[in-house]
C-alpha cells in the first residue's frame, strides 16, 4: 500500500509526504539451502520469510520553497527518507539483515532563460547504511560482503533546455 500527500499552502511552499507499506513474504518456499550457514546442507522451509530487498516501511518527506529572483526562480528543497530494516536474502538471520536508516538530502536550484543551475548535497549528515549484503560459501571461508550507501556527496550541475 502507498499513500501520498501534497500540500501547497502558498505558491512558494510545497510539502510532500510519501509512505509505503510492503508486507512481502514467501507463501511457499520449501527446501532452500543457506550455503553460507553453519550447516550448508540442510534444506529449510522459508514460507513466511520476508522477500529480499523489500523493506516493510518507507517514508519520504519533502519541503520545497521557491522565490522569484533577478530574472529567474530560486528553489530550495530538503528531503528526509526513512527506510525500514531490509533483508538481502530469503534467510532471516542477522548476517543478511540491514538495519533501518534515515537520510537527509538538500538541493538548491536557480532557473532562468532555459538554464538551470543546481547545488546538491546527498546524505547531508553522512549516515552510514547498508545497501546490499552478499555471502560466500562458509566452507570456502568467504566473509560477509557489505555494500555501503554513498557517503555525503556534494555537487553542482548546469542544465540547458533546447
PDB file of C-alpha atoms in Angstrom:
ATOM      1  CA  UNK A   1       0.000   0.000   0.000  1.00  0.00           C
ATOM      2  CA  UNK A   2       1.177   3.504  -0.717  1.00  0.00           C
ATOM      3  CA  UNK A   3      -0.084   6.858   0.463  1.00  0.00           C
ATOM      4  CA  UNK A   4       0.987  10.223  -0.939  1.00  0.00           C
ATOM      5  CA  UNK A   5       0.017  13.686   0.266  1.00  0.00           C
ATOM      6  CA  UNK A   6       0.923  17.033  -1.267  1.00  0.00           C
ATOM      7  CA  UNK A   7       0.164  20.333   0.399  1.00  0.00           C
ATOM      8  CA  UNK A   8       0.911  23.649  -1.249  1.00  0.00           C
ATOM      9  CA  UNK A   9      -0.150  26.284   1.301  1.00  0.00           C
ATOM     10  CA  UNK A  10       1.317  29.119  -0.797  1.00  0.00           C
ATOM     11  CA  UNK A  11       2.655  29.497  -4.333  1.00  0.00           C
ATOM     12  CA  UNK A  12       6.151  29.364  -2.799  1.00  0.00           C
ATOM     13  CA  UNK A  13       5.902  26.475  -0.343  1.00  0.00           C
ATOM     14  CA  UNK A  14       5.234  22.820  -1.172  1.00  0.00           C
ATOM     15  CA  UNK A  15       5.210  19.915   1.297  1.00  0.00           C
ATOM     16  CA  UNK A  16       5.060  16.271   0.236  1.00  0.00           C
ATOM     17  CA  UNK A  17       4.843  13.032   2.190  1.00  0.00           C
ATOM     18  CA  UNK A  18       5.013   9.538   0.706  1.00  0.00           C
ATOM     19  CA  UNK A  19       4.600   6.403   2.815  1.00  0.00           C
ATOM     20  CA  UNK A  20       4.692   2.833   1.581  1.00  0.00           C
ATOM     21  CA  UNK A  21       3.925  -0.372   3.419  1.00  0.00           C
ATOM     22  CA  UNK A  22       5.009  -3.654   1.881  1.00  0.00           C
ATOM     23  CA  UNK A  23       4.159  -6.947   3.553  1.00  0.00           C
ATOM     24  CA  UNK A  24       6.065  -9.074   1.054  1.00  0.00           C
ATOM     25  CA  UNK A  25       6.570 -12.652   2.241  1.00  0.00           C
ATOM     26  CA  UNK A  26       7.156 -16.020   0.662  1.00  0.00           C
ATOM     27  CA  UNK A  27       3.969 -18.091   0.758  1.00  0.00           C
ATOM     28  CA  UNK A  28       5.573 -21.284  -0.486  1.00  0.00           C
ATOM     29  CA  UNK A  29       9.351 -21.715  -0.487  1.00  0.00           C
ATOM     30  CA  UNK A  30      10.491 -25.177   0.512  1.00  0.00           C
ATOM     31  CA  UNK A  31      13.875 -26.761   0.577  1.00  0.00           C
ATOM     32  CA  UNK A  32      16.234 -23.788   0.264  1.00  0.00           C
ATOM     33  CA  UNK A  33      19.810 -24.271   1.458  1.00  0.00           C
ATOM     34  CA  UNK A  34      21.865 -21.490   3.044  1.00  0.00           C
ATOM     35  CA  UNK A  35      25.342 -22.402   1.785  1.00  0.00           C
ATOM     36  CA  UNK A  36      26.831 -19.633   3.936  1.00  0.00           C
ATOM     37  CA  UNK A  37      25.340 -21.065   7.144  1.00  0.00           C
ATOM     38  CA  UNK A  38      26.760 -23.295   9.841  1.00  0.00           C
ATOM     39  CA  UNK A  39      25.083 -26.330   8.237  1.00  0.00           C
ATOM     40  CA  UNK A  40      25.200 -25.708   4.469  1.00  0.00           C
ATOM     41  CA  UNK A  41      23.498 -28.982   3.527  1.00  0.00           C
ATOM     42  CA  UNK A  42      20.235 -28.693   5.479  1.00  0.00           C
ATOM     43  CA  UNK A  43      17.187 -27.634   3.463  1.00  0.00           C
ATOM     44  CA  UNK A  44      14.875 -25.078   5.077  1.00  0.00           C
ATOM     45  CA  UNK A  45      11.244 -24.127   4.570  1.00  0.00           C
ATOM     46  CA  UNK A  46      11.262 -20.347   4.090  1.00  0.00           C
ATOM     47  CA  UNK A  47       7.491 -19.814   3.807  1.00  0.00           C
ATOM     48  CA  UNK A  48       6.616 -16.712   5.835  1.00  0.00           C
ATOM     49  CA  UNK A  49      10.072 -15.115   5.475  1.00  0.00           C
ATOM     50  CA  UNK A  50      10.262 -11.610   4.030  1.00  0.00           C
ATOM     51  CA  UNK A  51      11.248 -11.150   0.410  1.00  0.00           C
ATOM     52  CA  UNK A  52      14.801  -9.852  -0.086  1.00  0.00           C
ATOM     53  CA  UNK A  53      15.284  -6.128  -0.678  1.00  0.00           C
ATOM     54  CA  UNK A  54      11.664  -5.316   0.260  1.00  0.00           C
ATOM     55  CA  UNK A  55      11.603  -3.117   3.384  1.00  0.00           C
ATOM     56  CA  UNK A  56       8.258  -3.186   5.200  1.00  0.00           C
ATOM     57  CA  UNK A  57       8.122   0.609   5.691  1.00  0.00           C
ATOM     58  CA  UNK A  58       9.470   3.540   3.687  1.00  0.00           C
ATOM     59  CA  UNK A  59       8.736   7.206   4.368  1.00  0.00           C
ATOM     60  CA  UNK A  60       9.853  10.240   2.378  1.00  0.00           C
ATOM     61  CA  UNK A  61       9.160  13.850   3.375  1.00  0.00           C
ATOM     62  CA  UNK A  62       9.941  16.815   1.102  1.00  0.00           C
ATOM     63  CA  UNK A  63       9.789  20.543   1.765  1.00  0.00           C
ATOM     64  CA  UNK A  64      10.371  22.942  -1.113  1.00  0.00           C
ATOM     65  CA  UNK A  65      10.406  26.733  -1.107  1.00  0.00           C
ATOM     66  CA  UNK A  66      10.790  28.825  -4.259  1.00  0.00           C
ATOM     67  CA  UNK A  67      11.054  32.566  -4.805  1.00  0.00           C
ATOM     68  CA  UNK A  68      11.340  34.730  -7.907  1.00  0.00           C
ATOM     69  CA  UNK A  69      14.711  36.478  -8.092  1.00  0.00           C
ATOM     70  CA  UNK A  70      16.541  38.597 -10.675  1.00  0.00           C
ATOM     71  CA  UNK A  71      15.234  37.107 -13.910  1.00  0.00           C
ATOM     72  CA  UNK A  72      14.624  33.608 -12.612  1.00  0.00           C
ATOM     73  CA  UNK A  73      13.472  31.405  -9.778  1.00  0.00           C
ATOM     74  CA  UNK A  74      15.468  30.161  -6.788  1.00  0.00           C
ATOM     75  CA  UNK A  75      14.179  26.995  -5.110  1.00  0.00           C
ATOM     76  CA  UNK A  76      15.388  25.104  -2.051  1.00  0.00           C
ATOM     77  CA  UNK A  77      14.390  21.502  -1.378  1.00  0.00           C
ATOM     78  CA  UNK A  78      15.011  19.361   1.701  1.00  0.00           C
ATOM     79  CA  UNK A  79      14.265  15.630   1.690  1.00  0.00           C
ATOM     80  CA  UNK A  80      14.091  13.218   4.624  1.00  0.00           C
ATOM     81  CA  UNK A  81      13.890   9.480   3.934  1.00  0.00           C
ATOM     82  CA  UNK A  82      13.386   6.585   6.353  1.00  0.00           C
ATOM     83  CA  UNK A  83      13.922   3.006   5.165  1.00  0.00           C
ATOM     84  CA  UNK A  84      12.978   0.138   7.493  1.00  0.00           C
ATOM     85  CA  UNK A  85      15.227  -2.852   8.065  1.00  0.00           C
ATOM     86  CA  UNK A  86      15.838  -4.844   4.905  1.00  0.00           C
ATOM     87  CA  UNK A  87      16.812  -8.469   4.316  1.00  0.00           C
ATOM     88  CA  UNK A  88      19.205  -9.253   1.465  1.00  0.00           C
ATOM     89  CA  UNK A  89      18.494 -12.971   1.234  1.00  0.00           C
ATOM     90  CA  UNK A  90      15.457 -15.178   1.809  1.00  0.00           C
ATOM     91  CA  UNK A  91      17.055 -16.378   5.063  1.00  0.00           C
ATOM     92  CA  UNK A  92      16.115 -14.241   8.084  1.00  0.00           C
ATOM     93  CA  UNK A  93      19.347 -14.423  10.012  1.00  0.00           C
ATOM     94  CA  UNK A  94      21.182 -11.314  11.175  1.00  0.00           C
ATOM     95  CA  UNK A  95      24.000 -11.796   8.702  1.00  0.00           C
ATOM     96  CA  UNK A  96      21.538 -10.921   5.898  1.00  0.00           C
ATOM     97  CA  UNK A  97      19.783  -8.039   7.724  1.00  0.00           C
ATOM     98  CA  UNK A  98      20.481  -4.363   7.107  1.00  0.00           C
ATOM     99  CA  UNK A  99      19.230  -2.100   9.912  1.00  0.00           C
ATOM    100  CA  UNK A 100      16.762   0.723   9.280  1.00  0.00           C
ATOM    101  CA  UNK A 101      18.272   4.102   8.460  1.00  0.00           C
ATOM    102  CA  UNK A 102      17.384   7.716   7.740  1.00  0.00           C
ATOM    103  CA  UNK A 103      18.937  10.044   5.198  1.00  0.00           C
ATOM    104  CA  UNK A 104      18.625  13.794   4.549  1.00  0.00           C
ATOM    105  CA  UNK A 105      19.337  15.468   1.199  1.00  0.00           C
ATOM    106  CA  UNK A 106      19.376  19.152   0.196  1.00  0.00           C
ATOM    107  CA  UNK A 107      19.058  20.793  -3.209  1.00  0.00           C
ATOM    108  CA  UNK A 108      19.090  24.427  -4.376  1.00  0.00           C
ATOM    109  CA  UNK A 109      18.187  25.306  -7.954  1.00  0.00           C
ATOM    110  CA  UNK A 110      18.231  28.521  -9.937  1.00  0.00           C
ATOM    111  CA  UNK A 111      16.238  28.563 -13.190  1.00  0.00           C
ATOM    112  CA  UNK A 112      16.442  31.329 -15.788  1.00  0.00           C
ATOM    113  CA  UNK A 113      16.087  31.554 -19.597  1.00  0.00           C
ATOM    114  CA  UNK A 114      16.307  27.800 -20.219  1.00  0.00           C
ATOM    115  CA  UNK A 115      19.260  27.296 -17.886  1.00  0.00           C
ATOM    116  CA  UNK A 116      19.158  25.546 -14.532  1.00  0.00           C
ATOM    117  CA  UNK A 117      21.966  25.655 -12.004  1.00  0.00           C
ATOM    118  CA  UNK A 118      21.809  23.079  -9.233  1.00  0.00           C
ATOM    119  CA  UNK A 119      23.736  22.719  -5.999  1.00  0.00           C
ATOM    120  CA  UNK A 120      23.053  19.452  -4.161  1.00  0.00           C
ATOM    121  CA  UNK A 121      24.109  17.631  -1.036  1.00  0.00           C
ATOM    122  CA  UNK A 122      23.098  13.987  -0.746  1.00  0.00           C
ATOM    123  CA  UNK A 123      23.347  12.171   2.584  1.00  0.00           C
ATOM    124  CA  UNK A 124      23.994  15.521   4.261  1.00  0.00           C
ATOM    125  CA  UNK A 125      24.715  14.039   7.703  1.00  0.00           C
ATOM    126  CA  UNK A 126      26.979  11.310   6.270  1.00  0.00           C
ATOM    127  CA  UNK A 127      24.836   8.481   7.653  1.00  0.00           C
ATOM    128  CA  UNK A 128      26.333   5.036   7.165  1.00  0.00           C
ATOM    129  CA  UNK A 129      23.855   2.426   5.972  1.00  0.00           C
ATOM    130  CA  UNK A 130      23.871  -0.900   4.162  1.00  0.00           C
ATOM    131  CA  UNK A 131      22.599  -1.106   0.563  1.00  0.00           C
ATOM    132  CA  UNK A 132      23.465  -4.746  -0.028  1.00  0.00           C
ATOM    133  CA  UNK A 133      24.823  -7.906   1.569  1.00  0.00           C
ATOM    134  CA  UNK A 134      26.403 -10.924  -0.085  1.00  0.00           C
ATOM    135  CA  UNK A 135      27.885 -14.041   1.478  1.00  0.00           C
ATOM    136  CA  UNK A 136      30.061 -16.719   0.010  1.00  0.00           C
ATOM    137  CA  UNK A 137      30.001 -20.416   0.940  1.00  0.00           C
ATOM    138  CA  UNK A 138      31.013 -20.923   4.587  1.00  0.00           C
ATOM    139  CA  UNK A 139      33.132 -23.919   3.661  1.00  0.00           C
ATOM    140  CA  UNK A 140      35.244 -21.687   1.415  1.00  0.00           C
ATOM    141  CA  UNK A 141      35.815 -19.233   4.274  1.00  0.00           C
ATOM    142  CA  UNK A 142      34.382 -16.317   2.323  1.00  0.00           C
ATOM    143  CA  UNK A 143      33.364 -13.402   4.555  1.00  0.00           C
ATOM    144  CA  UNK A 144      30.211 -11.332   4.597  1.00  0.00           C
ATOM    145  CA  UNK A 145      30.456  -8.608   1.980  1.00  0.00           C
ATOM    146  CA  UNK A 146      28.534  -5.418   2.715  1.00  0.00           C
ATOM    147  CA  UNK A 147      27.717  -2.783   0.108  1.00  0.00           C
ATOM    148  CA  UNK A 148      27.603   0.605   1.887  1.00  0.00           C
ATOM    149  CA  UNK A 149      25.482   3.537   0.834  1.00  0.00           C
ATOM    150  CA  UNK A 150      27.196   6.524  -0.731  1.00  0.00           C
ATOM    151  CA  UNK A 151      28.855   8.926   1.710  1.00  0.00           C
ATOM    152  CA  UNK A 152      27.939  12.611   1.810  1.00  0.00           C
ATOM    153  CA  UNK A 153      28.106  13.826  -1.770  1.00  0.00           C
ATOM    154  CA  UNK A 154      28.196  17.482  -2.778  1.00  0.00           C
ATOM    155  CA  UNK A 155      27.940  18.640  -6.349  1.00  0.00           C
ATOM    156  CA  UNK A 156      26.952  21.225  -8.909  1.00  0.00           C
ATOM    157  CA  UNK A 157      25.032  20.691 -12.138  1.00  0.00           C
ATOM    158  CA  UNK A 158      24.333  23.003 -15.027  1.00  0.00           C
ATOM    159  CA  UNK A 159      21.488  22.170 -17.424  1.00  0.00           C
ATOM    160  CA  UNK A 160      20.360  23.811 -20.657  1.00  0.00           C
ATOM    161  CA  UNK A 161      16.980  23.145 -22.248  1.00  0.00           C
ATOM    162  CA  UNK A 162      16.881  23.277 -26.046  1.00  0.00           C
TER     163      UNK A 162
END
